[in-house]
PDB file of C-alpha atoms in Angstrom:
ATOM      1  CA  MET A   1       9.010   3.392 -12.939  1.00  0.00           C
ATOM      2  CA  LEU A   2       6.032   3.225 -11.468  1.00  0.00           C
ATOM      3  CA  SER A   3       6.824   5.749  -8.885  1.00  0.00           C
ATOM      4  CA  THR A   4       7.784   8.351 -11.892  1.00  0.00           C
ATOM      5  CA  ALA A   5       4.867   7.843 -13.307  1.00  0.00           C
ATOM      6  CA  ALA A   6       3.303   9.541 -10.633  1.00  0.00           C
ATOM      7  CA  HIS A   7       5.436  11.450  -9.439  1.00  0.00           C
ATOM      8  CA  ILE A   8       4.988  13.382 -12.633  1.00  0.00           C
ATOM      9  CA  VAL A   9       1.243  12.876 -12.749  1.00  0.00           C
ATOM     10  CA  VAL A  10       0.687  14.951  -9.524  1.00  0.00           C
ATOM     11  CA  ALA A  11       3.726  17.307 -10.410  1.00  0.00           C
ATOM     12  CA  LEU A  12       1.341  18.068 -14.075  1.00  0.00           C
ATOM     13  CA  ILE A  13      -1.728  17.982 -11.760  1.00  0.00           C
ATOM     14  CA  GLY A  14       0.038  20.463  -9.113  1.00  0.00           C
ATOM     15  CA  LEU A  15       0.908  22.128 -12.424  1.00  0.00           C
ATOM     16  CA  LEU A  16      -2.712  22.681 -13.958  1.00  0.00           C
ATOM     17  CA  HIS A  17      -4.288  23.589 -10.227  1.00  0.00           C
ATOM     18  CA  ILE A  18      -1.349  26.752 -10.597  1.00  0.00           C
ATOM     19  CA  TYR A  19      -2.678  27.711 -13.704  1.00  0.00           C
ATOM     20  CA  ILE A  20      -6.138  27.595 -12.392  1.00  0.00           C
ATOM     21  CA  LEU A  21      -5.307  29.401  -9.994  1.00  0.00           C
ATOM     22  CA  VAL A  22      -3.678  32.128 -12.754  1.00  0.00           C
ATOM     23  CA  LEU A  23      -6.854  32.628 -14.199  1.00  0.00           C
ATOM     24  CA  GLU A  24      -9.387  32.426 -11.956  1.00  0.00           C
ATOM     25  CA  MET A  25      -7.750  35.531  -9.319  1.00  0.00           C
ATOM     26  CA  PHE A  26      -5.686  37.198 -12.189  1.00  0.00           C
ATOM     27  CA  LEU A  27      -7.845  36.557 -15.771  1.00  0.00           C
ATOM     28  CA  TRP A  28     -10.742  35.413 -15.028  1.00  0.00           C
ATOM     29  CA  ASP A  29     -12.951  38.984 -16.510  1.00  0.00           C
ATOM     30  CA  LYS A  30      -9.764  38.973 -19.019  1.00  0.00           C
ATOM     31  CA  PRO A  31     -10.798  37.398 -22.473  1.00  0.00           C
ATOM     32  CA  ALA A  32      -8.385  34.556 -21.419  1.00  0.00           C
ATOM     33  CA  GLY A  33     -10.801  33.947 -18.614  1.00  0.00           C
ATOM     34  CA  LEU A  34     -13.983  35.142 -20.501  1.00  0.00           C
ATOM     35  CA  ARG A  35     -13.162  31.614 -22.804  1.00  0.00           C
ATOM     36  CA  ALA A  36     -12.040  28.793 -20.373  1.00  0.00           C
ATOM     37  CA  PHE A  37     -14.798  29.573 -18.362  1.00  0.00           C
ATOM     38  CA  GLY A  38     -17.743  30.452 -20.849  1.00  0.00           C
ATOM     39  CA  GLN A  39     -18.230  34.025 -19.377  1.00  0.00           C
ATOM     40  CA  THR A  40     -19.984  36.876 -19.950  1.00  0.00           C
ATOM     41  CA  ALA A  41     -18.198  40.443 -18.583  1.00  0.00           C
ATOM     42  CA  GLU A  42     -20.863  41.391 -16.470  1.00  0.00           C
ATOM     43  CA  ARG A  43     -20.868  37.961 -15.134  1.00  0.00           C
ATOM     44  CA  ALA A  44     -16.840  37.865 -15.025  1.00  0.00           C
ATOM     45  CA  ALA A  45     -17.355  41.240 -13.196  1.00  0.00           C
ATOM     46  CA  ALA A  46     -20.204  40.418 -11.447  1.00  0.00           C
ATOM     47  CA  THR A  47     -18.237  36.946  -9.468  1.00  0.00           C
ATOM     48  CA  LYS A  48     -14.391  38.294  -9.145  1.00  0.00           C
ATOM     49  CA  VAL A  49     -13.954  38.190  -5.999  1.00  0.00           C
ATOM     50  CA  LEU A  50     -15.669  35.004  -5.521  1.00  0.00           C
ATOM     51  CA  ALA A  51     -13.324  33.390  -8.260  1.00  0.00           C
ATOM     52  CA  ALA A  52     -10.365  34.968  -6.521  1.00  0.00           C
ATOM     53  CA  ASN A  53     -11.513  33.258  -3.574  1.00  0.00           C
ATOM     54  CA  GLN A  54     -11.439  29.805  -5.594  1.00  0.00           C
ATOM     55  CA  GLY A  55      -7.918  30.815  -7.405  1.00  0.00           C
ATOM     56  CA  LEU A  56      -6.134  30.802  -4.219  1.00  0.00           C
ATOM     57  CA  TYR A  57      -7.726  27.954  -2.911  1.00  0.00           C
ATOM     58  CA  ASN A  58      -6.492  26.241  -5.500  1.00  0.00           C
ATOM     59  CA  GLY A  59      -3.063  27.257  -4.876  1.00  0.00           C
ATOM     60  CA  PHE A  60      -3.567  25.447  -2.144  1.00  0.00           C
ATOM     61  CA  LEU A  61      -3.611  22.456  -4.053  1.00  0.00           C
ATOM     62  CA  ALA A  62      -1.397  23.245  -6.195  1.00  0.00           C
ATOM     63  CA  ALA A  63       0.656  23.516  -3.011  1.00  0.00           C
ATOM     64  CA  GLY A  64       0.094  20.601  -1.374  1.00  0.00           C
ATOM     65  CA  LEU A  65       1.140  18.565  -4.782  1.00  0.00           C
ATOM     66  CA  LEU A  66       4.003  20.260  -5.485  1.00  0.00           C
ATOM     67  CA  TRP A  67       5.256  19.462  -1.400  1.00  0.00           C
ATOM     68  CA  GLY A  68       4.160  15.837  -1.895  1.00  0.00           C
ATOM     69  CA  VAL A  69       6.455  15.287  -4.487  1.00  0.00           C
ATOM     70  CA  TRP A  70       9.902  17.345  -3.452  1.00  0.00           C
ATOM     71  CA  LEU A  71       9.061  14.783  -0.241  1.00  0.00           C
ATOM     72  CA  GLY A  72       9.611  11.817  -2.630  1.00  0.00           C
ATOM     73  CA  VAL A  73       8.492   9.117  -2.069  1.00  0.00           C
ATOM     74  CA  ALA A  74       8.029   9.720   1.977  1.00  0.00           C
ATOM     75  CA  GLY A  75       4.835  12.451   0.392  1.00  0.00           C
ATOM     76  CA  ASN A  76       2.726  10.109  -0.532  1.00  0.00           C
ATOM     77  CA  PRO A  77       0.520  10.221   2.383  1.00  0.00           C
ATOM     78  CA  VAL A  78       0.530  14.463   1.291  1.00  0.00           C
ATOM     79  CA  LYS A  79       0.104  12.993  -2.180  1.00  0.00           C
ATOM     80  CA  ILE A  80      -2.839  10.945  -1.016  1.00  0.00           C
ATOM     81  CA  PHE A  81      -4.402  13.583   1.038  1.00  0.00           C
ATOM     82  CA  PHE A  82      -4.444  16.177  -1.996  1.00  0.00           C
ATOM     83  CA  LEU A  83      -4.801  14.142  -4.566  1.00  0.00           C
ATOM     84  CA  LEU A  84      -8.599  13.461  -3.028  1.00  0.00           C
ATOM     85  CA  CYS A  85      -9.176  17.365  -2.151  1.00  0.00           C
ATOM     86  CA  VAL A  86      -8.972  17.031  -5.814  1.00  0.00           C
ATOM     87  CA  LEU A  87     -10.928  14.559  -6.698  1.00  0.00           C
ATOM     88  CA  VAL A  88     -14.118  15.518  -4.017  1.00  0.00           C
ATOM     89  CA  ALA A  89     -13.722  19.105  -5.256  1.00  0.00           C
ATOM     90  CA  GLY A  90     -13.706  17.681  -9.288  1.00  0.00           C
ATOM     91  CA  VAL A  91     -16.668  15.762  -8.837  1.00  0.00           C
ATOM     92  CA  TYR A  92     -18.398  18.271  -7.167  1.00  0.00           C
ATOM     93  CA  GLY A  93     -17.663  20.876  -9.400  1.00  0.00           C
ATOM     94  CA  ALA A  94     -18.775  18.914 -11.882  1.00  0.00           C
ATOM     95  CA  ALA A  95     -21.888  17.773 -10.383  1.00  0.00           C
ATOM     96  CA  THR A  96     -22.618  21.734  -9.751  1.00  0.00           C
ATOM     97  CA  ALA A  97     -20.653  23.450 -12.008  1.00  0.00           C
ATOM     98  CA  SER A  98     -19.740  22.176 -15.812  1.00  0.00           C
ATOM     99  CA  ARG A  99     -19.016  19.011 -16.759  1.00  0.00           C
ATOM    100  CA  LYS A 100     -16.074  19.144 -17.869  1.00  0.00           C
ATOM    101  CA  ILE A 101     -14.952  19.958 -14.662  1.00  0.00           C
ATOM    102  CA  LEU A 102     -14.735  15.289 -13.750  1.00  0.00           C
ATOM    103  CA  PHE A 103     -12.304  14.966 -17.183  1.00  0.00           C
ATOM    104  CA  ILE A 104      -9.527  17.672 -15.672  1.00  0.00           C
ATOM    105  CA  GLN A 105      -9.253  17.458 -12.579  1.00  0.00           C
ATOM    106  CA  ALA A 106     -10.883  14.507 -10.864  1.00  0.00           C
ATOM    107  CA  VAL A 107     -10.428  12.033 -13.870  1.00  0.00           C
ATOM    108  CA  PRO A 108      -6.416  12.963 -13.787  1.00  0.00           C
ATOM    109  CA  ALA A 109      -6.761  13.519  -9.739  1.00  0.00           C
ATOM    110  CA  ALA A 110      -8.568   9.866  -9.818  1.00  0.00           C
ATOM    111  CA  LEU A 111      -5.399   8.352 -11.878  1.00  0.00           C
ATOM    112  CA  GLY A 112      -2.745  10.061  -9.896  1.00  0.00           C
ATOM    113  CA  LEU A 113      -4.597   8.196  -6.701  1.00  0.00           C
ATOM    114  CA  VAL A 114      -4.095   5.392  -8.096  1.00  0.00           C
ATOM    115  CA  LEU A 115      -0.364   5.931  -9.876  1.00  0.00           C
ATOM    116  CA  VAL A 116       0.586   6.557  -5.837  1.00  0.00           C
ATOM    117  CA  ALA A 117      -1.028   3.965  -5.000  1.00  0.00           C
ATOM    118  CA  LEU A 118       0.771   1.421  -6.734  1.00  0.00           C
ATOM    119  CA  SER A 119       4.141   3.183  -6.494  1.00  0.00           C
TER     120      SER A 119
END
């Protein structure tokens, strides 16, 4: 039961990071990206290349998380590594960019880590 819950949470976090990739790489200066990140069109235009780079890194996180899910229980070390990466990025983002990142990234990653550890 816990193993299934862990897989679901990790997969959802992976999908969230694919969504973040799309927002940062392709929608950063579009209405959806402007709303999601509270940007002005001018600031988004000036930071578009940086955001695309961030999006690519979120894609790597998603790939690692989904790889771990694909491996099943044998992928728990992979899941733990990538969840720790998400947790650190979420705490850093909350401290430096926006507190809401703590709840969007860090808290789900912490929950995922607990579930993987208990599974």
